[in-house]
Amino acid sequence: MPEYESGTEYIAHHLGFLRYGRTADGSWGFAHSVEEADAMGFWAINVDSMIMSLLVGVIFMGLFYAVSRRATSGNPGSLQNAVEFIVEMVQSTIKSTFFGRNALIGPLALTIFCWIFMMNLMDLVPVDWIPLFAQVVAQDSHTYFKAVPTTDLNITAAFAICVFILVIFYSIKIKGIGGFLGEFAFHPFGKWALPLNLIMEIPSFLAKPVSLALRLYGNLFAGEMIFLVIAMIGWFQLPLHFAWAVFHILIITLQAYLFMMLTIVYLNQAHTEPEAH
């Protein structure tokens, strides 16, 4: 296990990404320091976030596919019961929140909830295990590797932007370009208050993806920071780690549910006309 000169260095290392991009000499490779990672700029890729996101995504699809192939109505196992509970929860949420007609909503909501939940769940793995494994594989004790994709703003922003694009797409498809633009120009105060309507509606519309991305990122990043601080205590961390992990289960589940719920709400707004004032 690598030695760190201070707790600050320990936390800084665990918050670093395995970043791949163009280095100062013009070649492409992995960053070996925070300064080198920052110098790579916008087009660098956080490889650890990509690996963990794809890994948990494959696990999610594999589990659901296996359950669907072996599903039985006679004596379902615990895994089938868990999957059925999740599916029914998503269905009931959609029925109470979404009032349009769109076959995409169900699969989209289920994917968002399960994928984000499983990414959040990586926060319960002891903070040193996966980074140490990455260092062993890389044969480099200074290798950076973050195990929780939702503590990467790039990942949460990508989710939010995809939802935002869907909202714009269905708003235009259902209401037409005129109806979509009219929501900004003529609501909430009618056509005589067009400048005020634009000032109020455009920022609130643009705030939707920002709030989605930052809410998920902020909560998971804060949770990871607390785990890192607890880890610096040494062997006395065990009861604190367990207590925070139990509480954090609620956070990771709630954040996945909120992201799914807000996605459904925003898409429902895209499928319905705003109330007249």
mmCIF file of C-alpha atoms in Angstrom:
data_model
loop_
_atom_site.group_PDB
_atom_site.id
_atom_site.type_symbol
_atom_site.label_atom_id
_atom_site.label_comp_id
_atom_site.label_asym_id
_atom_site.label_seq_id
_atom_site.Cartn_x
_atom_site.Cartn_y
_atom_site.Cartn_z
ATOM 1 C CA MET A 1 0.000 0.000 0.000
ATOM 2 C CA PRO A 2 1.508 3.396 -0.946
ATOM 3 C CA GLU A 3 2.497 5.805 1.808
ATOM 4 C CA TYR A 4 1.113 9.326 1.842
ATOM 5 C CA GLU A 5 2.840 12.252 3.482
ATOM 6 C CA SER A 6 -0.410 13.723 4.794
ATOM 7 C CA GLY A 7 -4.141 13.246 4.883
ATOM 8 C CA THR A 8 -4.474 15.982 2.287
ATOM 9 C CA GLU A 9 -2.249 14.065 -0.127
ATOM 10 C CA TYR A 10 -4.246 10.878 0.547
ATOM 11 C CA ILE A 11 -7.562 12.571 -0.241
ATOM 12 C CA ALA A 12 -6.155 14.410 -3.264
ATOM 13 C CA HIS A 13 -4.828 11.172 -4.733
ATOM 14 C CA HIS A 14 -8.138 9.351 -4.238
ATOM 15 C CA LEU A 15 -9.999 12.237 -5.896
ATOM 16 C CA GLY A 16 -7.761 12.125 -8.968
ATOM 17 C CA PHE A 17 -8.896 10.559 -12.250
ATOM 18 C CA LEU A 18 -7.130 8.128 -14.545
ATOM 19 C CA ARG A 19 -7.037 10.643 -17.367
ATOM 20 C CA TYR A 20 -5.968 10.002 -20.946
ATOM 21 C CA GLY A 21 -5.205 12.823 -23.349
ATOM 22 C CA ARG A 22 -2.594 14.876 -25.159
ATOM 23 C CA THR A 23 0.464 15.589 -23.013
ATOM 24 C CA ALA A 24 2.685 18.675 -23.090
ATOM 25 C CA ASP A 25 5.070 17.171 -25.668
ATOM 26 C CA GLY A 26 2.201 16.495 -28.081
ATOM 27 C CA SER A 27 1.985 12.748 -27.543
ATOM 28 C CA TRP A 28 -1.050 10.903 -26.182
ATOM 29 C CA GLY A 29 -0.954 9.059 -22.889
ATOM 30 C CA PHE A 30 -2.088 8.853 -19.276
ATOM 31 C CA ALA A 31 -1.530 11.711 -16.851
ATOM 32 C CA HIS A 32 0.849 10.984 -13.962
ATOM 33 C CA SER A 33 0.042 14.035 -11.859
ATOM 34 C CA VAL A 34 -2.822 16.409 -11.184
ATOM 35 C CA GLU A 35 -0.971 19.182 -13.031
ATOM 36 C CA GLU A 36 -0.455 17.002 -16.105
ATOM 37 C CA ALA A 37 -4.123 15.957 -16.034
ATOM 38 C CA ASP A 38 -5.270 19.581 -15.855
ATOM 39 C CA ALA A 39 -2.980 20.515 -18.753
ATOM 40 C CA MET A 40 -4.685 17.966 -21.019
ATOM 41 C CA GLY A 41 -7.713 20.218 -21.286
ATOM 42 C CA PHE A 42 -11.316 19.563 -22.214
ATOM 43 C CA TRP A 43 -10.824 16.663 -24.639
ATOM 44 C CA ALA A 44 -9.093 14.396 -22.131
ATOM 45 C CA ILE A 45 -10.985 11.257 -21.113
ATOM 46 C CA ASN A 46 -11.467 10.043 -17.547
ATOM 47 C CA VAL A 47 -10.827 6.392 -18.343
ATOM 48 C CA ASP A 48 -11.732 5.144 -14.860
ATOM 49 C CA SER A 49 -15.198 6.740 -15.045
ATOM 50 C CA MET A 50 -15.770 5.211 -18.467
ATOM 51 C CA ILE A 51 -14.621 1.745 -17.361
ATOM 52 C CA MET A 52 -16.736 1.692 -14.204
ATOM 53 C CA SER A 53 -19.813 3.116 -15.975
ATOM 54 C CA LEU A 54 -19.643 0.483 -18.706
ATOM 55 C CA LEU A 55 -18.892 -2.272 -16.194
ATOM 56 C CA VAL A 56 -21.909 -1.592 -13.981
ATOM 57 C CA GLY A 57 -24.025 -1.059 -17.102
ATOM 58 C CA VAL A 58 -23.099 -4.509 -18.391
ATOM 59 C CA ILE A 59 -23.797 -6.012 -14.955
ATOM 60 C CA PHE A 60 -27.215 -4.307 -14.901
ATOM 61 C CA MET A 61 -28.148 -5.622 -18.342
ATOM 62 C CA GLY A 62 -26.770 -9.066 -17.563
ATOM 63 C CA LEU A 63 -28.764 -9.372 -14.334
ATOM 64 C CA PHE A 64 -32.031 -8.270 -15.902
ATOM 65 C CA TYR A 65 -31.492 -10.463 -18.952
ATOM 66 C CA ALA A 66 -30.733 -13.507 -16.783
ATOM 67 C CA VAL A 67 -33.808 -12.894 -14.630
ATOM 68 C CA SER A 68 -36.040 -12.428 -17.692
ATOM 69 C CA ARG A 69 -34.826 -15.719 -19.157
ATOM 70 C CA ARG A 70 -35.411 -17.653 -15.931
ATOM 71 C CA ALA A 71 -38.519 -15.857 -14.660
ATOM 72 C CA THR A 72 -41.179 -18.081 -13.177
ATOM 73 C CA SER A 73 -44.601 -17.417 -11.674
ATOM 74 C CA GLY A 74 -44.531 -20.474 -9.424
ATOM 75 C CA ASN A 75 -41.769 -19.935 -6.894
ATOM 76 C CA PRO A 76 -39.667 -16.880 -7.827
ATOM 77 C CA GLY A 77 -36.249 -16.489 -6.238
ATOM 78 C CA SER A 78 -34.981 -13.494 -4.307
ATOM 79 C CA LEU A 79 -33.273 -11.953 -7.361
ATOM 80 C CA GLN A 80 -36.472 -12.180 -9.423
ATOM 81 C CA ASN A 81 -38.444 -10.661 -6.548
ATOM 82 C CA ALA A 82 -35.976 -7.772 -6.358
ATOM 83 C CA VAL A 83 -36.153 -7.129 -10.106
ATOM 84 C CA GLU A 84 -39.956 -7.318 -10.106
ATOM 85 C CA PHE A 85 -40.079 -4.867 -7.187
ATOM 86 C CA ILE A 86 -37.917 -2.377 -9.091
ATOM 87 C CA VAL A 87 -39.958 -2.739 -12.283
ATOM 88 C CA GLU A 88 -43.242 -2.290 -10.405
ATOM 89 C CA MET A 89 -41.854 0.754 -8.586
ATOM 90 C CA VAL A 90 -40.869 2.351 -11.884
ATOM 91 C CA GLN A 91 -44.234 1.506 -13.446
ATOM 92 C CA SER A 92 -46.213 2.997 -10.557
ATOM 93 C CA THR A 93 -44.086 6.138 -10.642
ATOM 94 C CA ILE A 94 -44.728 6.570 -14.365
ATOM 95 C CA LYS A 95 -48.469 5.993 -13.984
ATOM 96 C CA SER A 96 -48.729 8.688 -11.317
ATOM 97 C CA THR A 97 -46.424 11.204 -13.026
ATOM 98 C CA PHE A 98 -46.489 10.773 -16.806
ATOM 99 C CA PHE A 99 -49.774 11.432 -18.610
ATOM 100 C CA GLY A 100 -48.696 11.290 -22.248
ATOM 101 C CA ARG A 101 -48.206 8.326 -24.554
ATOM 102 C CA ASN A 102 -44.630 7.268 -25.181
ATOM 103 C CA ALA A 103 -43.250 3.723 -25.212
ATOM 104 C CA LEU A 104 -39.755 5.026 -24.444
ATOM 105 C CA ILE A 105 -40.561 6.321 -20.952
ATOM 106 C CA GLY A 106 -40.668 2.930 -19.204
ATOM 107 C CA PRO A 107 -37.338 1.544 -20.477
ATOM 108 C CA LEU A 108 -35.696 4.951 -20.091
ATOM 109 C CA ALA A 109 -36.823 5.411 -16.475
ATOM 110 C CA LEU A 110 -35.833 1.852 -15.548
ATOM 111 C CA THR A 111 -32.408 2.233 -17.150
ATOM 112 C CA ILE A 112 -31.761 5.582 -15.486
ATOM 113 C CA PHE A 113 -32.726 4.354 -12.026
ATOM 114 C CA CYS A 114 -30.824 1.053 -12.154
ATOM 115 C CA TRP A 115 -27.720 2.376 -13.898
ATOM 116 C CA ILE A 116 -27.328 5.400 -11.624
ATOM 117 C CA PHE A 117 -28.119 3.311 -8.535
ATOM 118 C CA MET A 118 -25.418 0.776 -9.414
ATOM 119 C CA MET A 119 -22.886 3.530 -10.105
ATOM 120 C CA ASN A 120 -23.777 5.128 -6.771
ATOM 121 C CA LEU A 121 -23.496 1.723 -5.087
ATOM 122 C CA MET A 122 -19.764 1.655 -5.835
ATOM 123 C CA ASP A 123 -19.437 4.296 -3.132
ATOM 124 C CA LEU A 124 -20.057 1.565 -0.540
ATOM 125 C CA VAL A 125 -16.963 -0.370 -1.611
ATOM 126 C CA PRO A 126 -14.095 0.492 0.796
ATOM 127 C CA VAL A 127 -12.326 3.494 -0.700
ATOM 128 C CA ASP A 128 -8.894 1.829 -1.010
ATOM 129 C CA TRP A 129 -9.858 -1.500 -2.573
ATOM 130 C CA ILE A 130 -10.471 -0.610 -6.214
ATOM 131 C CA PRO A 131 -7.704 2.057 -6.454
ATOM 132 C CA LEU A 132 -5.218 -0.425 -4.956
ATOM 133 C CA PHE A 133 -6.340 -3.098 -7.407
ATOM 134 C CA ALA A 134 -5.801 -0.647 -10.272
ATOM 135 C CA GLN A 135 -2.318 0.158 -8.962
ATOM 136 C CA VAL A 136 -1.448 -3.545 -8.798
ATOM 137 C CA VAL A 137 -2.675 -4.093 -12.358
ATOM 138 C CA ALA A 138 -0.773 -1.034 -13.602
ATOM 139 C CA GLN A 139 2.314 -1.908 -11.524
ATOM 140 C CA ASP A 140 2.417 1.736 -10.456
ATOM 141 C CA SER A 141 1.698 2.841 -6.886
ATOM 142 C CA HIS A 142 0.868 6.356 -8.101
ATOM 143 C CA THR A 143 -1.897 5.354 -10.529
ATOM 144 C CA TYR A 144 -5.109 7.329 -10.111
ATOM 145 C CA PHE A 145 -8.438 5.498 -10.237
ATOM 146 C CA LYS A 146 -11.877 6.671 -9.082
ATOM 147 C CA ALA A 147 -14.383 3.893 -8.558
ATOM 148 C CA VAL A 148 -17.598 5.944 -8.357
ATOM 149 C CA PRO A 149 -18.603 7.304 -11.797
ATOM 150 C CA THR A 150 -21.246 9.642 -10.377
ATOM 151 C CA THR A 151 -18.552 11.571 -8.514
ATOM 152 C CA ASP A 152 -17.366 12.655 -11.963
ATOM 153 C CA LEU A 153 -19.264 15.716 -13.174
ATOM 154 C CA ASN A 154 -18.702 14.599 -16.763
ATOM 155 C CA ILE A 155 -20.824 11.489 -16.160
ATOM 156 C CA THR A 156 -23.684 13.236 -14.365
ATOM 157 C CA ALA A 157 -23.658 16.047 -16.945
ATOM 158 C CA ALA A 158 -23.814 13.483 -19.768
ATOM 159 C CA PHE A 159 -26.926 11.930 -18.213
ATOM 160 C CA ALA A 160 -28.505 15.356 -17.754
ATOM 161 C CA ILE A 161 -27.700 16.524 -21.286
ATOM 162 C CA CYS A 162 -29.196 13.349 -22.780
ATOM 163 C CA VAL A 163 -32.411 13.964 -20.820
ATOM 164 C CA PHE A 164 -32.387 17.621 -21.892
ATOM 165 C CA ILE A 165 -32.055 16.646 -25.561
ATOM 166 C CA LEU A 166 -34.995 14.255 -25.203
ATOM 167 C CA VAL A 167 -37.081 17.003 -23.586
ATOM 168 C CA ILE A 168 -36.377 19.379 -26.487
ATOM 169 C CA PHE A 169 -36.979 16.644 -29.077
ATOM 170 C CA TYR A 170 -40.364 15.605 -27.699
ATOM 171 C CA SER A 171 -41.430 19.185 -27.015
ATOM 172 C CA ILE A 172 -40.931 20.008 -30.694
ATOM 173 C CA LYS A 173 -42.374 16.684 -31.884
ATOM 174 C CA ILE A 174 -45.557 16.973 -29.789
ATOM 175 C CA LYS A 175 -46.158 20.724 -29.895
ATOM 176 C CA GLY A 176 -44.324 21.786 -33.028
ATOM 177 C CA ILE A 177 -41.548 24.359 -33.167
ATOM 178 C CA GLY A 178 -44.073 27.178 -32.754
ATOM 179 C CA GLY A 179 -45.643 25.619 -29.680
ATOM 180 C CA PHE A 180 -42.240 24.919 -28.157
ATOM 181 C CA LEU A 181 -41.005 28.478 -28.633
ATOM 182 C CA GLY A 182 -44.400 29.835 -27.586
ATOM 183 C CA GLU A 183 -43.936 28.364 -24.124
ATOM 184 C CA PHE A 184 -41.070 30.786 -23.581
ATOM 185 C CA ALA A 185 -42.719 33.776 -25.244
ATOM 186 C CA PHE A 186 -46.320 33.592 -24.045
ATOM 187 C CA HIS A 187 -46.157 31.985 -20.591
ATOM 188 C CA PRO A 188 -46.796 32.540 -17.786
ATOM 189 C CA PHE A 189 -48.155 36.084 -18.304
ATOM 190 C CA GLY A 190 -49.456 36.041 -21.863
ATOM 191 C CA LYS A 191 -48.244 37.671 -25.065
ATOM 192 C CA TRP A 192 -48.315 41.229 -23.657
ATOM 193 C CA ALA A 193 -45.518 40.391 -21.247
ATOM 194 C CA LEU A 194 -43.256 38.685 -23.792
ATOM 195 C CA PRO A 195 -39.907 40.143 -22.546
ATOM 196 C CA LEU A 196 -40.720 39.236 -18.965
ATOM 197 C CA ASN A 197 -41.810 35.760 -20.022
ATOM 198 C CA LEU A 198 -38.507 35.177 -21.817
ATOM 199 C CA ILE A 199 -36.521 36.426 -18.836
ATOM 200 C CA MET A 200 -38.351 34.038 -16.533
ATOM 201 C CA GLU A 201 -38.776 30.939 -18.711
ATOM 202 C CA ILE A 202 -35.451 30.590 -20.535
ATOM 203 C CA PRO A 203 -33.229 30.503 -17.408
ATOM 204 C CA SER A 204 -35.585 28.084 -15.654
ATOM 205 C CA PHE A 205 -35.568 25.820 -18.733
ATOM 206 C CA LEU A 206 -31.779 25.857 -19.000
ATOM 207 C CA ALA A 207 -31.495 25.210 -15.265
ATOM 208 C CA LYS A 208 -33.081 21.765 -15.632
ATOM 209 C CA PRO A 209 -29.992 19.887 -16.882
ATOM 210 C CA VAL A 210 -27.728 21.891 -14.586
ATOM 211 C CA SER A 211 -29.764 20.977 -11.518
ATOM 212 C CA LEU A 212 -29.954 17.314 -12.562
ATOM 213 C CA ALA A 213 -26.199 17.055 -13.029
ATOM 214 C CA LEU A 214 -25.112 19.052 -9.980
ATOM 215 C CA ARG A 215 -27.568 17.461 -7.534
ATOM 216 C CA LEU A 216 -26.377 13.936 -8.293
ATOM 217 C CA TYR A 217 -22.711 14.907 -8.477
ATOM 218 C CA GLY A 218 -22.758 17.016 -5.307
ATOM 219 C CA ASN A 219 -24.403 14.410 -3.103
ATOM 220 C CA LEU A 220 -22.176 11.545 -4.239
ATOM 221 C CA PHE A 221 -19.009 13.641 -4.116
ATOM 222 C CA ALA A 222 -19.813 14.727 -0.556
ATOM 223 C CA GLY A 223 -20.485 11.111 0.433
ATOM 224 C CA GLU A 224 -17.155 9.999 -1.019
ATOM 225 C CA MET A 225 -15.333 12.769 0.839
ATOM 226 C CA ILE A 226 -16.795 11.605 4.140
ATOM 227 C CA PHE A 227 -15.682 8.029 3.432
ATOM 228 C CA LEU A 228 -12.150 9.293 2.695
ATOM 229 C CA VAL A 229 -12.031 11.325 5.899
ATOM 230 C CA ILE A 230 -13.228 8.316 7.902
ATOM 231 C CA ALA A 231 -10.611 6.101 6.215
ATOM 232 C CA MET A 232 -7.795 8.297 7.575
ATOM 233 C CA ILE A 233 -8.678 7.369 11.158
ATOM 234 C CA GLY A 234 -7.160 3.891 10.837
ATOM 235 C CA TRP A 235 -8.621 0.752 12.428
ATOM 236 C CA PHE A 236 -11.013 2.873 14.497
ATOM 237 C CA GLN A 237 -12.789 3.750 11.241
ATOM 238 C CA LEU A 238 -14.772 0.490 11.153
ATOM 239 C CA PRO A 239 -17.810 1.473 13.289
ATOM 240 C CA LEU A 240 -17.937 4.935 11.702
ATOM 241 C CA HIS A 241 -17.559 3.473 8.230
ATOM 242 C CA PHE A 242 -20.389 1.020 8.869
ATOM 243 C CA ALA A 243 -22.687 3.702 10.307
ATOM 244 C CA TRP A 244 -22.096 6.090 7.404
ATOM 245 C CA ALA A 245 -22.481 3.261 4.868
ATOM 246 C CA VAL A 246 -25.884 2.343 6.304
ATOM 247 C CA PHE A 247 -27.031 5.961 6.084
ATOM 248 C CA HIS A 248 -25.443 6.372 2.644
ATOM 249 C CA ILE A 249 -27.570 3.522 1.264
ATOM 250 C CA LEU A 250 -30.544 5.882 1.610
ATOM 251 C CA ILE A 251 -28.668 8.660 -0.192
ATOM 252 C CA ILE A 252 -27.560 6.590 -3.185
ATOM 253 C CA THR A 253 -31.060 5.147 -3.598
ATOM 254 C CA LEU A 254 -32.771 8.510 -3.191
ATOM 255 C CA GLN A 255 -30.482 10.234 -5.692
ATOM 256 C CA ALA A 256 -31.114 7.557 -8.331
ATOM 257 C CA TYR A 257 -34.857 7.814 -7.706
ATOM 258 C CA LEU A 258 -34.855 11.625 -7.858
ATOM 259 C CA PHE A 259 -32.985 11.634 -11.157
ATOM 260 C CA MET A 260 -35.488 9.160 -12.590
ATOM 261 C CA MET A 261 -38.471 11.064 -11.179
ATOM 262 C CA LEU A 262 -37.329 14.434 -12.522
ATOM 263 C CA THR A 263 -36.654 12.877 -15.915
ATOM 264 C CA ILE A 264 -40.240 11.608 -16.024
ATOM 265 C CA VAL A 265 -41.590 14.982 -14.852
ATOM 266 C CA TYR A 266 -39.608 16.926 -17.467
ATOM 267 C CA LEU A 267 -40.691 14.569 -20.251
ATOM 268 C CA ASN A 268 -44.298 14.808 -19.079
ATOM 269 C CA GLN A 269 -44.039 18.596 -19.388
ATOM 270 C CA ALA A 270 -42.709 18.101 -22.911
ATOM 271 C CA HIS A 271 -45.820 16.056 -23.777
ATOM 272 C CA THR A 272 -48.404 18.415 -22.274
ATOM 273 C CA GLU A 273 -49.409 21.999 -22.872
ATOM 274 C CA PRO A 274 -48.643 24.517 -20.088
ATOM 275 C CA GLU A 275 -51.557 25.884 -18.158
ATOM 276 C CA ALA A 276 -52.937 29.153 -19.475
ATOM 277 C CA HIS A 277 -52.871 32.243 -17.261
#
